[in-house]
Each structure stands twice: as structure tokens, then as C-alpha cells.
Amino acid sequence: MILLSSSRGSDIAQLLTMLIIFVVVLAASVWVTKWIGNYQKNQYASGNIEVIESARVAPNKWVEIVRVGNKYKVLAVCKDTVTYLGDIDESELKRQETSDKKSFSDVLSKAFSDKEE
């Protein structure tokens, strides 16, 4: 009987308190992650170097197309080495059309609306 003597109201208050703390910690972690991502993005965003595409050819081995200035280079990237393979003309590249970026809340609301239907 001692275990059952706590009041129901204090149990609900404790649950709500823990839920609020959880939501605050979750929101803070999302905000900090976005802030760090934007900081690192701006740190290296001079605009002169950009990885256009990467393709994995084996474990720890990649072929990458990199834009340096106005020229496009093809590189072989391995665990310990980077090898220059040659230049590629911009007209030879297939550019994918980037779709409008949706926010996470838009994607989440769409997923929930599809689930309800």
C-alpha cells in the first residue's frame, strides 16, 4: 500500500515536467545543430571550390567531380591519396535540376496527412 500512496496529481505533474524538459532539450539540440552547421558552412563558403558529384567505386575509393574556380576537375579519392584524373568541360556535365527545398515541418505534416487518409 505504501507504493500506491502517492497522489495521482503529483504523478501527472511529474510526467508533464519531464515532458517539458524533454521538449526543451530536444529543441535546444536542434537549434545548436543548425547553428553549428551554418557556422561551418559559412566558414568554408568562399564559392571557389565545390564538390559537384561523388561516386563510390569501392570501399574507401571515390571518383569526384570538383569545380575549382570556373574549371571542372575529376579526382580519384582514396583513403590516403587524392589523384588528379583530368579536366572535364562544363558542357559534358549532366546537371540535375534542384527541386525546391522543403522544410522539415512541411515534410512531416505531409507524412502525417498521408497517414491519416
Short mmCIF file of N, CA and C in Angstrom, two decimals:
data_model
loop_
_atom_site.label_atom_id
_atom_site.label_comp_id
_atom_site.label_asym_id
_atom_site.label_seq_id
_atom_site.Cartn_x
_atom_site.Cartn_y
_atom_site.Cartn_z
N MET A 1 0.80 -1.20 0.00
CA MET A 1 0.00 0.00 0.00
C MET A 1 0.84 1.26 0.00
N ILE A 2 2.06 1.15 0.50
CA ILE A 2 2.92 2.33 0.53
C ILE A 2 3.25 2.79 -0.89
N LEU A 3 3.44 1.84 -1.81
CA LEU A 3 3.77 2.19 -3.18
C LEU A 3 2.61 2.90 -3.88
N LEU A 4 1.40 2.61 -3.49
CA LEU A 4 0.24 3.20 -4.13
C LEU A 4 -0.24 4.48 -3.44
N SER A 5 0.49 4.95 -2.44
CA SER A 5 0.01 6.09 -1.67
C SER A 5 0.29 7.44 -2.33
N SER A 6 1.14 7.50 -3.35
CA SER A 6 1.39 8.80 -3.98
C SER A 6 0.14 9.25 -4.73
N SER A 7 -0.04 10.55 -4.76
CA SER A 7 -1.27 11.08 -5.37
C SER A 7 -1.17 11.08 -6.88
N ARG A 8 -2.28 10.95 -7.50
CA ARG A 8 -2.35 10.91 -8.96
C ARG A 8 -1.96 12.26 -9.56
N GLY A 9 -2.31 13.34 -8.90
CA GLY A 9 -1.99 14.68 -9.38
C GLY A 9 -0.49 14.93 -9.43
N SER A 10 0.24 14.46 -8.43
CA SER A 10 1.69 14.67 -8.46
C SER A 10 2.35 13.82 -9.53
N ASP A 11 1.79 12.65 -9.82
CA ASP A 11 2.32 11.81 -10.90
C ASP A 11 2.15 12.50 -12.25
N ILE A 12 1.00 13.09 -12.46
CA ILE A 12 0.74 13.80 -13.72
C ILE A 12 1.64 15.03 -13.82
N ALA A 13 1.81 15.75 -12.73
CA ALA A 13 2.68 16.93 -12.74
C ALA A 13 4.12 16.52 -13.03
N GLN A 14 4.56 15.42 -12.46
CA GLN A 14 5.92 14.94 -12.71
C GLN A 14 6.08 14.53 -14.17
N LEU A 15 5.09 13.86 -14.73
CA LEU A 15 5.13 13.46 -16.13
C LEU A 15 5.18 14.68 -17.04
N LEU A 16 4.34 15.67 -16.78
CA LEU A 16 4.34 16.89 -17.60
C LEU A 16 5.66 17.64 -17.49
N THR A 17 6.23 17.69 -16.29
CA THR A 17 7.52 18.35 -16.10
C THR A 17 8.60 17.66 -16.91
N MET A 18 8.64 16.34 -16.86
CA MET A 18 9.64 15.60 -17.63
C MET A 18 9.42 15.77 -19.13
N LEU A 19 8.17 15.82 -19.55
CA LEU A 19 7.87 16.02 -20.97
C LEU A 19 8.32 17.40 -21.43
N ILE A 20 8.08 18.42 -20.62
CA ILE A 20 8.51 19.78 -20.96
C ILE A 20 10.03 19.86 -21.03
N ILE A 21 10.72 19.24 -20.07
CA ILE A 21 12.18 19.23 -20.08
C ILE A 21 12.70 18.53 -21.33
N PHE A 22 12.07 17.41 -21.71
CA PHE A 22 12.47 16.68 -22.91
C PHE A 22 12.32 17.54 -24.15
N VAL A 23 11.19 18.22 -24.29
CA VAL A 23 10.95 19.08 -25.46
C VAL A 23 11.95 20.23 -25.50
N VAL A 24 12.26 20.83 -24.37
CA VAL A 24 13.23 21.93 -24.32
C VAL A 24 14.61 21.44 -24.74
N VAL A 25 15.03 20.29 -24.23
CA VAL A 25 16.35 19.74 -24.59
C VAL A 25 16.38 19.39 -26.07
N LEU A 26 15.31 18.81 -26.58
CA LEU A 26 15.24 18.47 -28.00
C LEU A 26 15.31 19.72 -28.87
N ALA A 27 14.56 20.75 -28.53
CA ALA A 27 14.59 22.00 -29.30
C ALA A 27 15.96 22.65 -29.23
N ALA A 28 16.59 22.62 -28.07
CA ALA A 28 17.93 23.21 -27.94
C ALA A 28 18.94 22.45 -28.79
N SER A 29 18.83 21.13 -28.84
CA SER A 29 19.77 20.36 -29.65
C SER A 29 19.57 20.62 -31.14
N VAL A 30 18.33 20.78 -31.58
CA VAL A 30 18.07 21.11 -32.98
C VAL A 30 18.64 22.48 -33.32
N TRP A 31 18.42 23.45 -32.45
CA TRP A 31 18.93 24.81 -32.69
C TRP A 31 20.45 24.82 -32.74
N VAL A 32 21.11 24.14 -31.80
CA VAL A 32 22.58 24.11 -31.76
C VAL A 32 23.12 23.41 -33.00
N THR A 33 22.49 22.33 -33.43
CA THR A 33 22.93 21.62 -34.62
C THR A 33 22.84 22.51 -35.86
N LYS A 34 21.73 23.23 -36.01
CA LYS A 34 21.59 24.15 -37.14
C LYS A 34 22.61 25.27 -37.07
N TRP A 35 22.85 25.80 -35.89
CA TRP A 35 23.80 26.89 -35.73
C TRP A 35 25.20 26.44 -36.10
N ILE A 36 25.61 25.27 -35.63
CA ILE A 36 26.94 24.76 -35.94
C ILE A 36 27.06 24.47 -37.44
N GLY A 37 26.02 23.90 -38.04
CA GLY A 37 26.04 23.63 -39.47
C GLY A 37 26.18 24.90 -40.29
N ASN A 38 25.43 25.94 -39.95
CA ASN A 38 25.54 27.21 -40.67
C ASN A 38 26.90 27.86 -40.45
N TYR A 39 27.44 27.74 -39.25
CA TYR A 39 28.76 28.31 -38.96
C TYR A 39 29.83 27.64 -39.82
N GLN A 40 29.81 26.30 -39.88
CA GLN A 40 30.80 25.59 -40.67
C GLN A 40 30.59 25.84 -42.16
N LYS A 41 29.35 25.94 -42.59
CA LYS A 41 29.06 26.22 -44.00
C LYS A 41 29.61 27.59 -44.39
N ASN A 42 29.40 28.59 -43.55
CA ASN A 42 29.88 29.94 -43.85
C ASN A 42 31.40 30.03 -43.72
N GLN A 43 32.00 29.18 -42.90
CA GLN A 43 33.44 29.19 -42.71
C GLN A 43 34.16 28.82 -44.00
N TYR A 44 33.58 27.91 -44.77
CA TYR A 44 34.22 27.41 -45.98
C TYR A 44 33.49 27.83 -47.25
N ALA A 45 32.69 28.86 -47.19
CA ALA A 45 31.84 29.22 -48.31
C ALA A 45 32.41 30.37 -49.13
N SER A 46 33.65 30.24 -49.58
CA SER A 46 34.20 31.30 -50.42
C SER A 46 33.64 31.21 -51.83
N GLY A 47 33.12 30.03 -52.21
CA GLY A 47 32.48 29.89 -53.51
C GLY A 47 33.42 29.48 -54.62
N ASN A 48 34.69 29.30 -54.35
CA ASN A 48 35.64 28.94 -55.39
C ASN A 48 35.81 27.44 -55.57
N ILE A 49 35.50 26.66 -54.55
CA ILE A 49 35.65 25.21 -54.62
C ILE A 49 34.32 24.57 -54.24
N GLU A 50 33.88 23.62 -55.07
CA GLU A 50 32.61 22.95 -54.80
C GLU A 50 32.69 21.53 -55.34
N VAL A 51 32.27 20.56 -54.53
CA VAL A 51 32.17 19.18 -55.00
C VAL A 51 30.84 19.05 -55.73
N ILE A 52 30.91 18.77 -57.02
CA ILE A 52 29.72 18.68 -57.85
C ILE A 52 29.05 17.32 -57.69
N GLU A 53 29.86 16.25 -57.75
CA GLU A 53 29.30 14.91 -57.65
C GLU A 53 30.37 13.95 -57.17
N SER A 54 29.93 12.94 -56.43
CA SER A 54 30.83 11.89 -55.95
C SER A 54 30.20 10.55 -56.27
N ALA A 55 31.04 9.60 -56.65
CA ALA A 55 30.56 8.24 -56.91
C ALA A 55 31.52 7.26 -56.24
N ARG A 56 30.97 6.39 -55.44
CA ARG A 56 31.79 5.39 -54.76
C ARG A 56 32.08 4.25 -55.73
N VAL A 57 33.35 3.92 -55.92
CA VAL A 57 33.73 2.84 -56.83
C VAL A 57 34.18 1.60 -56.08
N ALA A 58 34.57 1.74 -54.84
CA ALA A 58 34.98 0.62 -53.98
C ALA A 58 34.99 1.15 -52.55
N PRO A 59 35.13 0.25 -51.58
CA PRO A 59 35.22 0.76 -50.21
C PRO A 59 36.41 1.72 -50.06
N ASN A 60 36.16 2.88 -49.53
CA ASN A 60 37.17 3.93 -49.32
C ASN A 60 37.75 4.47 -50.62
N LYS A 61 37.05 4.33 -51.75
CA LYS A 61 37.54 4.85 -53.03
C LYS A 61 36.39 5.55 -53.75
N TRP A 62 36.64 6.80 -54.16
CA TRP A 62 35.62 7.63 -54.76
C TRP A 62 36.17 8.30 -56.01
N VAL A 63 35.29 8.58 -56.96
CA VAL A 63 35.60 9.46 -58.09
C VAL A 63 34.74 10.69 -57.89
N GLU A 64 35.38 11.87 -57.92
CA GLU A 64 34.66 13.11 -57.65
C GLU A 64 34.88 14.11 -58.78
N ILE A 65 33.82 14.85 -59.07
CA ILE A 65 33.92 16.00 -59.97
C ILE A 65 33.90 17.23 -59.08
N VAL A 66 34.94 18.05 -59.21
CA VAL A 66 35.11 19.21 -58.35
C VAL A 66 35.22 20.45 -59.22
N ARG A 67 34.48 21.50 -58.84
CA ARG A 67 34.61 22.78 -59.54
C ARG A 67 35.61 23.62 -58.76
N VAL A 68 36.67 24.04 -59.45
CA VAL A 68 37.68 24.93 -58.86
C VAL A 68 37.69 26.18 -59.72
N GLY A 69 37.17 27.26 -59.17
CA GLY A 69 37.02 28.47 -59.98
C GLY A 69 35.97 28.21 -61.04
N ASN A 70 36.37 28.33 -62.32
CA ASN A 70 35.46 28.05 -63.43
C ASN A 70 35.81 26.77 -64.15
N LYS A 71 36.73 25.98 -63.60
CA LYS A 71 37.15 24.73 -64.24
C LYS A 71 36.65 23.54 -63.44
N TYR A 72 36.40 22.45 -64.15
CA TYR A 72 35.92 21.23 -63.53
C TYR A 72 37.02 20.18 -63.60
N LYS A 73 37.33 19.59 -62.46
CA LYS A 73 38.39 18.60 -62.34
C LYS A 73 37.78 17.27 -61.92
N VAL A 74 38.38 16.16 -62.38
CA VAL A 74 37.97 14.83 -61.96
C VAL A 74 39.09 14.28 -61.09
N LEU A 75 38.72 13.84 -59.88
CA LEU A 75 39.69 13.35 -58.91
C LEU A 75 39.32 11.94 -58.47
N ALA A 76 40.36 11.13 -58.22
CA ALA A 76 40.17 9.84 -57.57
C ALA A 76 40.59 10.03 -56.12
N VAL A 77 39.68 9.78 -55.20
CA VAL A 77 39.95 10.00 -53.79
C VAL A 77 39.94 8.64 -53.09
N CYS A 78 41.07 8.33 -52.46
CA CYS A 78 41.20 7.08 -51.71
C CYS A 78 41.41 7.42 -50.25
N LYS A 79 41.64 6.39 -49.46
CA LYS A 79 41.79 6.60 -48.03
C LYS A 79 42.95 7.53 -47.71
N ASP A 80 44.08 7.34 -48.38
CA ASP A 80 45.28 8.12 -48.08
C ASP A 80 45.75 9.01 -49.22
N THR A 81 45.15 8.91 -50.39
CA THR A 81 45.65 9.67 -51.54
C THR A 81 44.51 10.33 -52.31
N VAL A 82 44.89 11.37 -53.04
CA VAL A 82 44.00 12.03 -53.99
C VAL A 82 44.76 12.10 -55.30
N THR A 83 44.18 11.56 -56.37
CA THR A 83 44.86 11.52 -57.66
C THR A 83 44.06 12.34 -58.66
N TYR A 84 44.76 13.21 -59.37
CA TYR A 84 44.14 14.04 -60.41
C TYR A 84 43.97 13.18 -61.66
N LEU A 85 42.74 13.07 -62.15
CA LEU A 85 42.46 12.26 -63.33
C LEU A 85 42.36 13.08 -64.60
N GLY A 86 41.95 14.34 -64.50
CA GLY A 86 41.87 15.18 -65.68
C GLY A 86 40.81 16.26 -65.54
N ASP A 87 40.69 17.05 -66.62
CA ASP A 87 39.68 18.10 -66.67
C ASP A 87 38.45 17.58 -67.40
N ILE A 88 37.33 18.20 -67.14
CA ILE A 88 36.10 17.89 -67.85
C ILE A 88 35.44 19.22 -68.20
N ASP A 89 34.89 19.28 -69.40
CA ASP A 89 34.25 20.51 -69.85
C ASP A 89 32.86 20.61 -69.23
N GLU A 90 32.45 21.82 -68.92
CA GLU A 90 31.14 22.04 -68.29
C GLU A 90 30.00 21.54 -69.17
N SER A 91 30.17 21.61 -70.48
CA SER A 91 29.11 21.16 -71.39
C SER A 91 28.92 19.64 -71.34
N GLU A 92 29.91 18.91 -70.85
CA GLU A 92 29.81 17.46 -70.75
C GLU A 92 29.08 17.00 -69.48
N LEU A 93 28.85 17.92 -68.57
CA LEU A 93 28.21 17.57 -67.31
C LEU A 93 26.70 17.51 -67.46
N LYS A 94 26.09 16.55 -66.81
CA LYS A 94 24.63 16.49 -66.72
C LYS A 94 24.27 17.13 -65.40
N ARG A 95 23.60 18.25 -65.46
CA ARG A 95 23.20 18.95 -64.23
C ARG A 95 21.80 18.53 -63.86
N GLN A 96 21.62 18.11 -62.62
CA GLN A 96 20.28 17.80 -62.13
C GLN A 96 19.62 19.09 -61.72
N GLU A 97 18.35 19.20 -62.06
CA GLU A 97 17.58 20.35 -61.62
C GLU A 97 17.28 20.17 -60.14
N THR A 98 17.65 21.14 -59.35
CA THR A 98 17.37 21.05 -57.92
C THR A 98 15.94 21.47 -57.67
N SER A 99 15.23 20.65 -56.93
CA SER A 99 13.85 20.98 -56.59
C SER A 99 13.85 21.96 -55.43
N ASP A 100 12.70 22.56 -55.22
CA ASP A 100 12.57 23.48 -54.10
C ASP A 100 12.80 22.73 -52.80
N LYS A 101 13.65 23.29 -51.96
CA LYS A 101 13.91 22.65 -50.68
C LYS A 101 12.73 22.88 -49.76
N LYS A 102 12.25 21.79 -49.18
CA LYS A 102 11.13 21.88 -48.26
C LYS A 102 11.67 21.84 -46.84
N SER A 103 10.99 22.51 -45.96
CA SER A 103 11.39 22.46 -44.57
C SER A 103 10.95 21.13 -43.97
N PHE A 104 11.58 20.77 -42.87
CA PHE A 104 11.26 19.52 -42.21
C PHE A 104 9.80 19.50 -41.76
N SER A 105 9.29 20.63 -41.31
CA SER A 105 7.90 20.66 -40.85
C SER A 105 6.93 20.40 -42.01
N ASP A 106 7.27 20.87 -43.23
CA ASP A 106 6.42 20.59 -44.39
C ASP A 106 6.40 19.09 -44.70
N VAL A 107 7.58 18.47 -44.67
CA VAL A 107 7.67 17.04 -44.95
C VAL A 107 6.94 16.24 -43.89
N LEU A 108 7.10 16.64 -42.63
CA LEU A 108 6.45 15.94 -41.53
C LEU A 108 4.93 16.07 -41.60
N SER A 109 4.44 17.26 -41.89
CA SER A 109 2.98 17.44 -41.99
C SER A 109 2.42 16.67 -43.18
N LYS A 110 3.16 16.59 -44.27
CA LYS A 110 2.71 15.81 -45.42
C LYS A 110 2.67 14.33 -45.07
N ALA A 111 3.65 13.85 -44.34
CA ALA A 111 3.68 12.44 -43.94
C ALA A 111 2.50 12.11 -43.04
N PHE A 112 2.18 13.00 -42.11
CA PHE A 112 1.05 12.75 -41.22
C PHE A 112 -0.27 12.85 -41.96
N SER A 113 -0.39 13.76 -42.92
CA SER A 113 -1.64 13.88 -43.66
C SER A 113 -1.85 12.67 -44.56
N ASP A 114 -0.77 12.12 -45.13
CA ASP A 114 -0.89 10.91 -45.94
C ASP A 114 -1.27 9.71 -45.08
N LYS A 115 -0.78 9.69 -43.86
CA LYS A 115 -1.06 8.57 -42.96
C LYS A 115 -2.53 8.56 -42.53
N GLU A 116 -3.11 9.74 -42.36
CA GLU A 116 -4.49 9.85 -41.90
C GLU A 116 -5.48 9.48 -43.00
N GLU A 117 -5.10 9.63 -44.24
CA GLU A 117 -6.03 9.37 -45.36
C GLU A 117 -6.14 7.92 -45.70
#
